[in-house]
CSV table of C-alpha atoms in Angstrom, one decimal:
chain,number,residue,atom,x,y,z
A,74,MET,CA,-25.6,10.8,-58.5
A,75,SER,CA,-25.0,6.8,-59.4
A,76,LEU,CA,-21.8,8.0,-60.2
A,77,THR,CA,-20.6,9.3,-57.1
A,78,LEU,CA,-21.8,6.9,-54.7
A,79,PRO,CA,-19.0,4.0,-55.0
A,80,ALA,CA,-17.0,6.8,-53.5
A,81,CYS,CA,-19.5,7.7,-50.7
A,82,ASP,CA,-20.0,4.3,-49.6
A,83,ARG,CA,-16.4,3.9,-49.1
A,84,ASP,CA,-16.0,6.8,-47.1
A,85,LEU,CA,-19.2,5.2,-45.0
A,86,LEU,CA,-17.5,1.9,-44.5
A,87,GLU,CA,-14.2,3.4,-43.1
A,88,THR,CA,-14.0,2.5,-39.7
A,89,LEU,CA,-10.7,4.0,-38.5
A,90,PRO,CA,-11.6,6.5,-35.5
A,91,ASN,CA,-10.5,9.9,-35.5
A,92,ASP,CA,-10.5,10.3,-32.0
A,93,ARG,CA,-8.0,7.8,-30.3
A,94,LEU,CA,-5.1,5.9,-31.9
A,95,SER,CA,-5.4,2.7,-33.1
A,96,GLU,CA,-3.4,-0.3,-31.7
A,97,SER,CA,-2.9,-1.2,-35.3
A,98,LEU,CA,-1.4,2.2,-35.4
A,99,PHE,CA,1.2,2.1,-32.4
A,100,TRP,CA,3.1,-0.7,-30.9
A,101,HIS,CA,5.7,0.2,-33.4
A,102,THR,CA,8.4,2.1,-32.3
A,103,GLU,CA,10.9,2.8,-29.5
A,104,ASN,CA,8.8,6.4,-29.0
A,105,ASP,CA,5.6,4.3,-29.1
A,106,ALA,CA,6.8,2.3,-25.9
A,107,ARG,CA,8.4,5.3,-24.5
A,108,LEU,CA,5.2,7.6,-24.7
A,109,ALA,CA,3.0,4.3,-23.2
A,110,VAL,CA,5.1,3.9,-20.5
A,111,ASN,CA,4.9,8.0,-19.8
A,112,ALA,CA,0.7,7.3,-19.6
A,113,LEU,CA,1.8,5.2,-16.1
A,114,TYR,CA,3.4,7.8,-14.2
A,115,ALA,CA,0.0,9.9,-14.4
A,116,ASP,CA,-1.7,6.6,-12.0
A,117,LEU,CA,0.9,7.9,-9.5
A,118,ASP,CA,-0.6,10.1,-6.0
A,119,GLY,CA,-0.2,13.4,-5.5
A,120,VAL,CA,-2.1,15.8,-3.7
A,121,ASN,CA,-4.4,12.6,-2.5
A,122,VAL,CA,-1.4,11.4,-0.1
A,123,LEU,CA,-2.1,14.4,2.2
A,124,SER,CA,-5.4,13.0,3.3
A,125,TRP,CA,-4.1,10.0,4.7
A,126,ASP,CA,-2.7,11.3,7.5
A,127,ALA,CA,-6.1,13.0,8.2
A,128,LEU,CA,-7.4,9.1,9.0
A,129,THR,CA,-4.6,9.4,11.7
A,130,ASP,CA,-4.0,11.2,14.9
A,131,ILE,CA,-1.8,13.5,13.2
A,132,ALA,CA,-4.3,15.4,11.6
A,133,HIS,CA,-7.9,16.2,10.8
A,134,THR,CA,-9.8,16.2,7.9
A,135,ASN,CA,-11.2,20.0,8.4
A,136,GLN,CA,-14.9,20.2,6.9
A,137,ASN,CA,-17.3,17.5,9.1
A,138,PHE,CA,-19.2,17.3,5.8
A,139,ASP,CA,-16.0,15.9,3.4
A,140,ILE,CA,-17.1,12.3,3.0
A,141,GLN,CA,-13.5,11.6,4.6
A,142,ALA,CA,-14.4,12.6,7.6
A,143,TYR,CA,-16.8,9.6,8.3
A,144,ILE,CA,-13.7,7.4,7.8
A,145,GLU,CA,-12.3,9.6,11.1
A,146,LEU,CA,-15.8,9.2,13.0
A,147,GLY,CA,-16.4,5.7,12.3
A,148,SER,CA,-19.2,5.8,10.7
A,149,TYR,CA,-18.7,4.5,7.6
A,150,ASP,CA,-19.5,1.3,5.6
A,151,ALA,CA,-18.2,-0.4,2.5
A,152,THR,CA,-20.2,1.7,0.5
A,153,SER,CA,-17.7,4.9,1.1
A,154,SER,CA,-16.8,6.3,-2.1
A,155,ARG,CA,-13.3,7.6,-0.3
A,156,ILE,CA,-12.5,4.2,0.1
A,157,TYR,CA,-14.0,3.2,-3.7
A,158,THR,CA,-11.7,5.8,-5.0
A,159,GLU,CA,-8.7,4.4,-3.6
A,160,TRP,CA,-9.2,1.0,-4.6
A,161,THR,CA,-10.3,1.8,-8.3
A,162,ASN,CA,-7.7,4.5,-9.0
A,163,ALA,CA,-5.1,1.8,-7.5
A,164,TYR,CA,-6.7,-0.7,-10.0
A,165,LYS,CA,-6.8,1.6,-13.1
A,166,GLY,CA,-2.8,2.0,-12.4
A,167,ILE,CA,-2.4,-2.0,-12.5
A,168,ARG,CA,-4.3,-2.3,-15.5
A,169,ALA,CA,-2.7,0.1,-17.4
A,170,ALA,CA,0.9,-1.0,-16.5
A,171,SER,CA,0.1,-4.4,-17.2
A,172,TYR,CA,-1.3,-4.0,-20.6
A,173,PHE,CA,1.6,-1.9,-21.3
A,174,LEU,CA,3.9,-5.3,-20.2
A,175,ALA,CA,1.9,-7.2,-22.3
A,176,ASN,CA,2.0,-5.4,-26.0
A,177,VAL,CA,5.1,-3.4,-25.5
A,178,ASP,CA,7.3,-7.0,-27.1
A,179,LYS,CA,5.2,-5.8,-30.2
A,180,VAL,CA,7.8,-3.1,-31.1
A,181,THR,CA,10.6,-4.0,-33.3
A,182,THR,CA,14.4,-2.6,-31.9
A,183,THR,CA,17.4,-3.4,-30.6
A,184,ASN,CA,17.6,-1.2,-28.4
A,185,THR,CA,17.0,-3.9,-25.6
A,186,ALA,CA,18.8,-1.8,-23.0
A,187,LEU,CA,15.6,0.9,-23.7
A,188,MET,CA,13.1,-1.8,-23.6
A,189,ASN,CA,14.6,-3.2,-20.4
A,190,GLN,CA,14.3,-0.2,-18.7
A,191,LEU,CA,10.7,0.9,-19.8
A,192,LYS,CA,9.8,-2.7,-18.6
A,193,GLY,CA,11.5,-2.0,-15.1
A,194,GLU,CA,9.7,1.3,-15.1
A,195,ALA,CA,6.2,0.0,-15.6
A,196,LYS,CA,7.1,-3.2,-13.0
A,197,VAL,CA,7.9,-0.4,-10.1
A,198,LEU,CA,4.6,1.6,-10.8
A,199,ARG,CA,2.1,-1.4,-10.6
A,200,ALA,CA,4.1,-2.7,-7.7
A,201,TYR,CA,3.9,0.9,-6.1
A,202,GLN,CA,-0.2,0.5,-6.2
A,203,TYR,CA,0.1,-3.0,-4.9
A,204,ILE,CA,2.0,-1.6,-1.9
A,205,LYS,CA,-0.9,0.4,-1.3
A,206,LEU,CA,-3.7,-1.3,-1.8
A,207,ALA,CA,-2.4,-4.4,0.7
A,208,GLY,CA,-1.8,-1.5,3.2
A,209,PHE,CA,-5.3,-0.5,2.8
A,210,PHE,CA,-7.1,-3.6,2.2
A,211,GLY,CA,-5.0,-6.9,3.1
A,212,ASP,CA,-5.8,-9.7,0.4
A,213,VAL,CA,-6.6,-8.3,-2.4
A,214,PRO,CA,-7.1,-9.8,-5.7
A,215,LEU,CA,-3.5,-10.2,-7.8
A,216,VAL,CA,-4.4,-9.2,-11.5
A,217,THR,CA,-0.9,-9.2,-13.5
A,218,THR,CA,-2.4,-9.5,-16.9
A,219,PRO,CA,-5.3,-7.3,-18.8
A,220,ILE,CA,-8.3,-9.1,-18.2
A,221,SER,CA,-12.0,-8.8,-19.6
A,222,ILE,CA,-14.7,-7.4,-17.9
A,223,GLU,CA,-16.3,-11.0,-17.3
A,224,GLU,CA,-12.9,-12.1,-16.1
A,225,GLY,CA,-12.9,-9.4,-13.6
A,226,ARG,CA,-16.3,-11.0,-12.5
A,227,SER,CA,-15.0,-14.3,-11.1
A,228,LEU,CA,-11.4,-13.0,-9.4
A,229,THR,CA,-10.8,-13.5,-5.9
A,230,ARG,CA,-8.7,-12.1,-3.2
A,231,THR,CA,-5.2,-13.1,-3.0
A,232,PRO,CA,-3.8,-13.5,0.2
A,233,VAL,CA,-1.8,-10.6,1.7
A,234,SER,CA,1.5,-12.9,2.2
A,235,GLN,CA,1.4,-13.7,-1.7
A,236,ILE,CA,0.9,-10.0,-3.1
A,237,TRP,CA,3.8,-8.7,-0.9
A,238,ASP,CA,5.9,-12.0,-2.3
A,239,PHE,CA,4.6,-10.4,-5.9
A,240,VAL,CA,5.7,-7.2,-4.7
A,241,ASP,CA,9.3,-8.3,-3.6
A,242,GLN,CA,9.8,-10.4,-6.9
A,243,GLU,CA,8.8,-7.7,-9.2
A,244,LEU,CA,11.1,-4.8,-8.0
A,245,ASN,CA,14.1,-6.7,-7.7
A,246,ALA,CA,13.4,-8.1,-10.9
A,247,ALA,CA,12.7,-4.4,-12.0
A,248,ALA,CA,15.7,-3.0,-10.2
A,249,PRO,CA,18.5,-3.8,-12.5
A,250,LEU,CA,16.8,-3.0,-14.9
A,251,LEU,CA,16.5,1.0,-14.1
A,252,PRO,CA,19.5,2.8,-14.6
A,253,VAL,CA,20.8,4.5,-11.1
A,254,THR,CA,20.6,8.3,-12.4
A,255,TYR,CA,18.7,9.8,-15.6
A,256,ALA,CA,19.6,12.7,-17.9
A,257,ALA,CA,17.9,16.4,-17.1
A,258,SER,CA,15.1,15.5,-20.0
A,259,ASP,CA,14.5,12.3,-18.4
A,260,LYS,CA,13.9,13.5,-14.7
A,261,GLY,CA,11.3,12.1,-12.4
A,262,ARG,CA,11.4,8.7,-14.6
A,263,VAL,CA,11.5,5.4,-12.1
A,264,THR,CA,15.3,4.9,-10.9
A,265,ARG,CA,16.8,1.6,-9.5
A,266,GLY,CA,16.6,3.8,-6.5
A,267,ALA,CA,13.2,4.2,-6.0
A,268,ALA,CA,12.8,0.5,-6.9
A,269,LEU,CA,15.1,-0.5,-4.1
A,270,GLY,CA,13.2,2.1,-1.6
A,271,LEU,CA,9.8,1.0,-2.3
A,272,LEU,CA,11.4,-2.8,-1.9
A,273,ALA,CA,12.8,-1.4,1.5
A,274,ARG,CA,9.0,0.2,1.8
A,275,ALA,CA,7.4,-2.9,0.9
A,276,ASN,CA,9.0,-5.3,3.4
A,277,LEU,CA,9.3,-3.2,6.5
A,278,LEU,CA,5.2,-3.2,5.9
A,279,ALA,CA,5.2,-6.8,5.6
A,280,GLY,CA,7.0,-7.4,8.9
A,281,ARG,CA,10.1,-9.5,6.4
A,282,TYR,CA,12.8,-7.0,8.4
A,283,GLN,CA,15.9,-8.7,7.3
A,284,LYS,CA,14.6,-8.2,3.6
A,285,ALA,CA,13.5,-4.1,4.3
A,286,ALA,CA,17.3,-3.4,6.3
A,287,ASP,CA,19.1,-5.4,3.2
A,288,ALA,CA,17.1,-3.2,0.2
A,289,ALA,CA,17.2,0.0,2.8
A,290,ASP,CA,21.2,-0.6,2.5
A,291,LYS,CA,21.6,-1.0,-1.3
A,292,VAL,CA,20.0,2.1,-1.6
A,293,ILE,CA,22.4,3.9,0.8
A,294,LYS,CA,25.2,2.5,-0.9
A,295,LEU,CA,24.1,3.6,-4.8
A,296,GLY,CA,25.9,6.7,-2.9
A,297,VAL,CA,23.4,9.0,-5.2
A,298,TYR,CA,21.3,10.0,-2.4
A,299,GLY,CA,21.5,12.4,0.4
A,300,LEU,CA,19.5,14.5,2.4
A,301,TYR,CA,18.3,17.8,1.4
A,302,GLU,CA,20.4,20.6,3.1
A,303,SER,CA,17.4,22.5,4.1
A,304,TYR,CA,14.5,20.8,5.6
A,305,GLU,CA,12.5,24.4,5.5
A,306,LYS,CA,12.8,24.4,1.5
A,307,LEU,CA,12.7,21.1,0.7
A,308,PHE,CA,9.2,21.2,-0.5
A,309,SER,CA,10.0,24.1,-2.5
A,310,TYR,CA,10.5,24.8,-6.2
A,311,ALA,CA,14.1,25.5,-5.7
A,312,ALA,CA,14.5,21.9,-4.4
A,313,GLU,CA,13.0,20.2,-7.2
A,314,ASN,CA,14.4,17.0,-8.2
A,315,ASN,CA,17.2,17.1,-5.1
A,316,LYS,CA,19.1,14.4,-4.0
A,317,GLU,CA,16.8,13.6,-1.4
A,318,VAL,CA,13.9,12.4,-4.0
A,319,LEU,CA,13.4,9.2,-4.7
A,320,LEU,CA,10.0,9.0,-6.3
A,321,ASP,CA,7.8,12.0,-6.6
A,322,ARG,CA,5.0,12.9,-9.2
A,323,GLN,CA,5.9,15.4,-11.3
A,324,PHE,CA,3.7,18.6,-12.0
A,325,ILE,CA,4.2,21.7,-14.6
A,326,LYS,CA,2.2,24.8,-13.7
A,327,ASP,CA,-0.2,25.9,-16.7
A,328,THR,CA,0.1,22.4,-18.2
A,329,TYR,CA,0.0,19.7,-15.9
A,330,PRO,CA,-0.9,21.5,-12.5
A,331,ASN,CA,-2.4,20.4,-9.1
A,332,THR,CA,-4.3,22.1,-6.5
A,333,VAL,CA,-1.9,21.8,-3.5
A,334,PHE,CA,-1.7,25.4,-2.3
A,335,GLN,CA,-5.7,25.9,-2.3
A,336,THR,CA,-6.2,22.2,-0.7
A,337,LEU,CA,-4.3,23.1,2.5
A,338,ALA,CA,-3.7,26.7,2.7
A,339,PRO,CA,-4.7,28.8,5.4
A,340,TYR,CA,-8.4,30.8,4.5
A,341,SER,CA,-6.8,33.7,4.5
A,342,GLN,CA,-4.8,33.0,1.4
A,343,LYS,CA,-7.4,33.5,-1.6
A,344,ASN,CA,-9.9,31.4,0.2
A,345,GLY,CA,-7.3,28.3,0.9
A,346,GLY,CA,-8.9,25.3,1.9
A,347,SER,CA,-7.3,24.1,5.1
A,348,SER,CA,-8.9,20.5,4.1
A,349,TYR,CA,-6.4,18.9,6.5
A,350,VAL,CA,-4.9,20.2,9.4
A,351,PRO,CA,-2.7,19.8,11.3
A,352,THR,CA,-3.6,18.2,15.4
A,353,LYS,CA,-1.8,18.7,18.9
A,354,ALA,CA,-1.2,15.1,19.2
A,355,LEU,CA,1.8,15.9,16.4
A,356,ALA,CA,2.9,19.0,17.7
A,357,ASP,CA,3.4,17.4,21.0
A,358,LEU,CA,5.8,14.6,19.6
A,359,TYR,CA,8.3,17.3,18.1
A,360,GLU,CA,11.0,17.6,21.0
A,361,THR,CA,12.7,20.6,22.5
A,362,SER,CA,15.7,21.9,20.7
A,363,SER,CA,17.7,20.2,23.8
A,364,GLY,CA,16.4,16.5,22.5
A,365,THR,CA,13.7,15.7,25.6
A,366,LEU,CA,10.1,15.1,25.3
A,367,ILE,CA,8.0,18.4,26.4
A,368,THR,CA,6.2,16.2,29.2
A,369,THR,CA,9.9,15.6,30.5
A,370,ALA,CA,10.4,17.1,33.8
A,371,GLY,CA,13.0,19.8,33.4
A,372,SER,CA,12.5,19.8,29.5
A,373,GLY,CA,12.5,23.6,29.5
A,374,TYR,CA,9.0,23.6,27.9
A,375,ASN,CA,6.6,26.2,28.4
A,376,PRO,CA,2.7,26.1,28.2
A,377,ALA,CA,2.8,29.9,28.1
A,378,GLN,CA,5.2,30.0,25.1
A,379,PRO,CA,4.4,26.0,23.8
A,380,TYR,CA,6.0,26.5,20.2
A,381,GLN,CA,9.0,27.9,21.0
A,382,ASN,CA,12.6,26.0,21.2
A,383,ARG,CA,11.3,23.3,19.9
A,384,ASP,CA,12.7,21.0,16.9
A,385,ASN,CA,13.0,23.4,14.1
A,386,ARG,CA,10.7,20.5,12.0
A,387,LEU,CA,7.6,21.9,14.0
A,388,LYS,CA,7.9,25.3,12.6
A,389,PHE,CA,9.0,24.1,9.0
A,390,SER,CA,5.7,21.6,8.8
A,391,PHE,CA,3.3,23.7,10.8
A,392,TYR,CA,2.2,27.5,10.0
A,393,LEU,CA,2.1,28.6,13.5
A,394,GLU,CA,1.2,32.0,15.2
A,395,GLY,CA,3.0,35.3,14.1
A,396,ASP,CA,4.2,33.3,10.5
A,397,GLN,CA,4.4,35.3,7.7
A,398,LEU,CA,1.9,33.9,5.1
A,399,PRO,CA,2.6,34.0,1.1
A,400,SER,CA,0.2,36.9,0.6
A,401,GLY,CA,2.8,38.7,3.3
A,402,THR,CA,0.4,39.0,6.2
A,403,VAL,CA,0.9,37.2,9.5
A,404,PHE,CA,-1.2,34.1,10.5
A,405,LYS,CA,-3.2,34.3,13.7
A,406,PRO,CA,-5.4,32.0,14.2
A,407,GLN,CA,-6.4,32.5,18.0
A,408,PRO,CA,-9.8,32.3,18.3
A,409,ASN,CA,-11.4,36.4,18.1
A,410,SER,CA,-7.9,37.4,16.6
A,411,GLY,CA,-10.2,39.1,13.9
A,412,THR,CA,-8.4,37.7,11.0
A,413,SER,CA,-10.2,35.6,8.4
A,414,ASP,CA,-7.8,32.1,10.1
A,415,ALA,CA,-9.4,32.8,13.6
A,416,VAL,CA,-10.5,29.0,14.8
A,417,GLY,CA,-14.5,29.7,14.6
A,418,SER,CA,-14.4,32.8,11.8
A,419,THR,CA,-15.9,30.3,9.1
A,420,TYR,CA,-16.2,26.6,9.2
A,421,ILE,CA,-13.5,27.0,6.6
A,422,ALA,CA,-10.7,28.2,8.8
A,423,SER,CA,-8.2,25.7,10.6
A,424,THR,CA,-10.3,24.3,13.1
A,425,THR,CA,-7.3,23.2,15.2
A,426,GLY,CA,-5.7,26.7,14.4
A,427,PHE,CA,-2.4,24.9,12.5
A,428,ASN,CA,-2.2,24.7,9.1
A,429,ILE,CA,0.4,22.6,7.4
A,430,ARG,CA,3.0,24.8,6.0
A,431,LYS,CA,5.0,21.8,3.4
A,432,TYR,CA,4.4,22.7,-0.2
A,433,ILE,CA,3.0,25.8,0.3
A,434,ASN,CA,4.9,28.3,-1.5
A,435,THR,CA,4.9,31.7,-2.6
A,436,GLU,CA,5.1,31.6,-6.4
A,437,ASP,CA,1.4,29.6,-6.4
A,438,TYR,CA,-0.6,32.5,-4.0
A,439,ALA,CA,-1.6,34.3,-7.4
A,440,ASN,CA,-3.0,31.4,-8.5
A,441,PRO,CA,-3.9,28.9,-6.1
A,442,THR,CA,-5.2,26.2,-8.4
A,443,ASN,CA,-1.9,26.3,-10.6
A,444,SER,CA,0.6,24.6,-8.4
A,445,GLY,CA,3.5,23.3,-10.5
A,446,ILE,CA,5.3,21.9,-7.2
A,447,ASN,CA,6.3,18.1,-7.4
A,448,ILE,CA,4.5,15.9,-4.9
A,449,ILE,CA,7.0,13.8,-3.1
A,450,LEU,CA,6.4,9.8,-2.7
A,451,LEU,CA,9.8,8.5,-1.3
A,452,ARG,CA,12.4,10.3,-0.2
A,453,TYR,CA,15.8,9.7,1.3
A,454,ALA,CA,15.0,10.5,4.8
A,455,GLU,CA,12.8,7.6,4.8
A,456,ILE,CA,14.7,5.3,3.6
A,457,LEU,CA,17.6,6.0,6.5
A,458,LEU,CA,14.7,5.2,8.8
A,459,THR,CA,13.0,2.3,7.5
A,460,TYR,CA,16.6,0.9,7.6
A,461,ALA,CA,17.4,1.7,11.0
A,462,GLU,CA,13.9,0.2,12.1
A,463,ALA,CA,14.7,-3.0,10.2
A,464,LYS,CA,17.6,-3.4,12.0
A,465,ILE,CA,16.3,-2.2,15.3
A,466,GLU,CA,13.1,-4.9,15.2
A,467,LEU,CA,16.4,-7.5,14.3
A,468,ASN,CA,17.7,-6.5,17.6
A,469,GLN,CA,20.6,-5.7,15.6
A,470,LEU,CA,21.6,-2.7,17.7
A,471,ASP,CA,25.1,-1.6,15.6
A,472,ALA,CA,26.5,1.8,15.2
A,473,GLU,CA,25.3,1.5,11.8
A,474,VAL,CA,21.4,2.2,13.4
A,475,LEU,CA,22.3,5.2,15.7
A,476,THR,CA,24.2,6.7,12.5
A,477,ALA,CA,21.3,6.3,10.3
A,478,LEU,CA,18.6,8.0,13.1
A,479,ASN,CA,21.2,10.7,13.8
A,480,THR,CA,21.7,11.6,10.3
A,481,VAL,CA,17.9,12.2,10.4
A,482,ARG,CA,17.8,14.5,13.2
A,483,ASN,CA,20.7,16.3,12.6
A,484,GLY,CA,21.9,15.9,9.2
A,485,ARG,CA,20.8,19.4,7.8
A,486,SER,CA,21.7,22.9,8.2
A,487,ASP,CA,18.5,24.0,9.8
A,488,VAL,CA,18.2,20.8,11.7
A,489,LYS,CA,20.1,19.7,14.6
A,490,GLN,CA,18.8,17.8,17.2
A,491,PRO,CA,20.9,15.9,19.6
A,492,SER,CA,22.3,12.4,18.8
A,493,ILE,CA,21.0,9.5,19.8
A,494,THR,CA,23.2,7.3,22.1
A,495,SER,CA,20.9,4.8,23.7
A,496,THR,CA,21.3,1.0,22.4
A,497,SER,CA,18.4,-0.1,24.3
A,498,GLN,CA,15.9,-2.1,21.7
A,499,ALA,CA,12.7,-0.5,23.7
A,500,GLU,CA,14.5,3.0,23.8
A,501,LEU,CA,15.5,2.8,20.1
A,502,ARG,CA,11.7,1.3,18.5
A,503,GLU,CA,10.3,4.6,20.6
A,504,ILE,CA,12.5,7.1,18.8
A,505,VAL,CA,12.0,5.9,15.5
A,506,ARG,CA,8.8,5.6,15.5
A,507,ARG,CA,8.8,9.1,17.0
A,508,GLU,CA,11.4,10.0,14.4
A,509,ARG,CA,9.1,8.5,11.2
A,510,ALA,CA,6.2,10.8,12.7
A,511,VAL,CA,7.7,13.8,12.4
A,512,GLU,CA,10.2,13.6,9.9
A,513,LEU,CA,7.3,12.3,7.3
A,514,ALA,CA,4.1,14.3,8.8
A,515,PHE,CA,1.9,14.9,5.8
A,516,GLU,CA,3.6,12.7,3.5
A,517,GLY,CA,1.3,9.4,4.0
A,518,GLN,CA,3.1,7.0,5.7
A,519,ARG,CA,1.4,7.4,9.4
A,520,LEU,CA,-1.7,5.1,8.5
A,521,PHE,CA,0.5,2.7,7.4
A,522,ASP,CA,2.7,3.0,10.5
A,523,ILE,CA,0.0,3.2,13.3
A,524,ARG,CA,-1.5,-0.4,11.4
A,525,ARG,CA,1.5,-2.4,11.5
A,526,TRP,CA,2.6,-1.2,14.9
A,527,LYS,CA,-0.7,-2.3,15.9
A,528,ILE,CA,-1.3,1.0,18.0
A,529,ALA,CA,-4.0,2.6,16.2
A,530,GLU,CA,-6.4,2.0,19.0
A,531,LYS,CA,-4.4,3.5,21.3
A,532,VAL,CA,-3.3,7.1,19.4
A,533,ILE,CA,-6.6,7.5,17.2
A,534,PRO,CA,-9.8,7.8,19.3
A,535,GLY,CA,-10.9,11.0,21.3
A,536,PRO,CA,-11.2,14.6,20.8
A,537,VAL,CA,-9.3,16.1,18.7
A,538,TYR,CA,-6.9,19.0,19.8
A,539,GLY,CA,-5.3,22.0,18.4
A,540,ILE,CA,-3.2,25.3,19.2
A,541,THR,CA,-2.2,26.2,23.1
A,542,TYR,CA,-2.6,29.8,23.1
A,543,THR,CA,-3.1,32.8,26.0
A,544,ASN,CA,-6.5,34.3,25.9
A,545,PRO,CA,-7.3,37.8,26.6
A,546,ASN,CA,-8.0,37.1,30.4
A,547,GLY,CA,-4.2,35.8,30.6
A,548,VAL,CA,-5.5,32.0,31.2
A,549,VAL,CA,-3.1,29.6,28.9
A,550,SER,CA,-6.3,27.6,27.0
A,551,THR,CA,-6.2,24.5,24.3
A,552,VAL,CA,-8.4,25.0,21.4
A,553,GLN,CA,-10.4,21.4,21.2
A,554,VAL,CA,-12.2,21.2,17.9
A,555,VAL,CA,-16.3,21.2,18.1
A,556,ALA,CA,-18.1,18.1,18.1
A,557,VAL,CA,-15.4,15.6,16.8
A,558,ASN,CA,-14.4,12.8,18.6
A,559,LYS,CA,-12.2,9.7,16.4
A,560,VAL,CA,-13.1,6.6,16.4
A,561,PHE,CA,-11.0,3.6,15.8
A,562,ASP,CA,-12.6,-0.1,16.5
A,563,PRO,CA,-9.7,-2.7,16.6
A,564,ASN,CA,-11.8,-5.4,15.5
A,565,ARG,CA,-12.3,-4.1,12.2
A,566,HIS,CA,-10.6,-0.7,11.5
A,567,TYR,CA,-7.1,-2.3,10.7
A,568,LEU,CA,-8.5,-2.7,7.4
A,569,TRP,CA,-10.8,-1.1,5.1
A,570,PRO,CA,-13.8,-2.9,4.2
A,571,ILE,CA,-13.5,-4.3,-0.1
A,572,PRO,CA,-16.2,-1.4,-1.5
A,573,GLN,CA,-19.8,-2.9,-1.9
A,574,LYS,CA,-19.7,-2.1,-5.6
A,575,GLU,CA,-16.9,-5.0,-6.3
A,576,ILE,CA,-18.6,-7.5,-4.3
A,577,ASP,CA,-21.9,-6.8,-6.1
A,578,LEU,CA,-20.1,-7.3,-9.4
A,579,ASN,CA,-18.4,-10.0,-8.7
A,580,HIS,CA,-19.7,-12.4,-6.0
A,581,SER,CA,-16.1,-14.2,-5.4
A,582,LEU,CA,-14.9,-11.4,-3.5
A,583,THR,CA,-14.8,-11.6,0.4
A,584,GLN,CA,-15.4,-9.0,2.7
A,585,ASN,CA,-12.6,-8.3,5.7
A,586,PRO,CA,-13.5,-9.3,9.2
A,587,GLY,CA,-16.2,-6.9,10.8
A,588,TRP,CA,-17.5,-5.3,7.7
């Protein structure tokens, strides 16, 4: 035994962990750096962006026991786990990117271009998180290096104007480091267009319209982006990685799936969750096919057949009465229709009678929790609308503004809304805002839009309405969601509260007004 003890002791003193990679073994090769930056993409948003629209006027959180439903009702505070999750997920992504940037120079290589590209990717992914935090919370701690727990206990909030300054600087620095396009094997990586596109988004949210217009113009002039030919197919597997996508969260069936089908699909589709559902408020924003509002006299709108002769984007974004579902059955949401999708048939069926159609693909019907469809986070249509809005706010009402708007309105084979010809700033402002609502519906931008336009207290409060249909007695009726009255208090709800858990851990953090 005494002869064997020295060997045993050596084994006992071996402290190299076998369940993780030691830093002493990492940051040596180009592949280490590539793998490390790959991991940062896991912190991008995915299916959760669909939930943000349900906090606005255009969608609704379908189950009233969902923690998010309390935000709609205005009965939430700084202890909300929904808000805390957004905060922690964003800072998780920020820390990961900062850790990468603090360590990547340890890699010994002569491939400077690759290292710069990877640094550019990390900078863009970190800026993405700060854009979101600034939009949700306003002033937030600006952290650009890995910090200890103790250092985290003394952080203070950085004025939001400085957050926007940082985002602007980071994205401007990152853009020239990134390629315009990648080979097929690297599809999904951050490109120069993604950096410039996020720069345009950030500056629009910050109200820095000239910078927003300039950044959007740079994306346009790259010459590699355009609208996908079919709006109907834009969110299908066949359209993945198309020329309209600047940034998305990539998924793979079986290997790295998401649950978008189960989350959004009508209840009849293998117990689809209908977690977030469209509202009448959004449906009413879609023009008639002749390009007029449904409230305009002589528009041709027929309340008895409300979804006929409308902007095609309505039927491509919503499941409507009579639509064929992935199962091959017909969608029949009318109350007392006798189907599992009928309003009131179960607490899971859509309470508005509408369901979201984007991202619902027949290929996912067999296994609703195993979707491989990519979730789009930024696309070219948004760039065009950002360019148009920024120029409108600057009162630079030239032909390029109309070109950007009309490309979105009729630049696809299946969306042909009449061209805009107005040169009135007030009219164009209303048009571009409506275009953002209908074009980008259920893509996570509405909450940020109505906050920056300061119209949330006008469009959110009140009952939630759904489908308009003709009941068995021949009377045209509109569904009203039971026991739901949305609330938005302009004195407090334009910013979310700083999570109470963070304030409990760090008394240097201050709270937003009204909380």
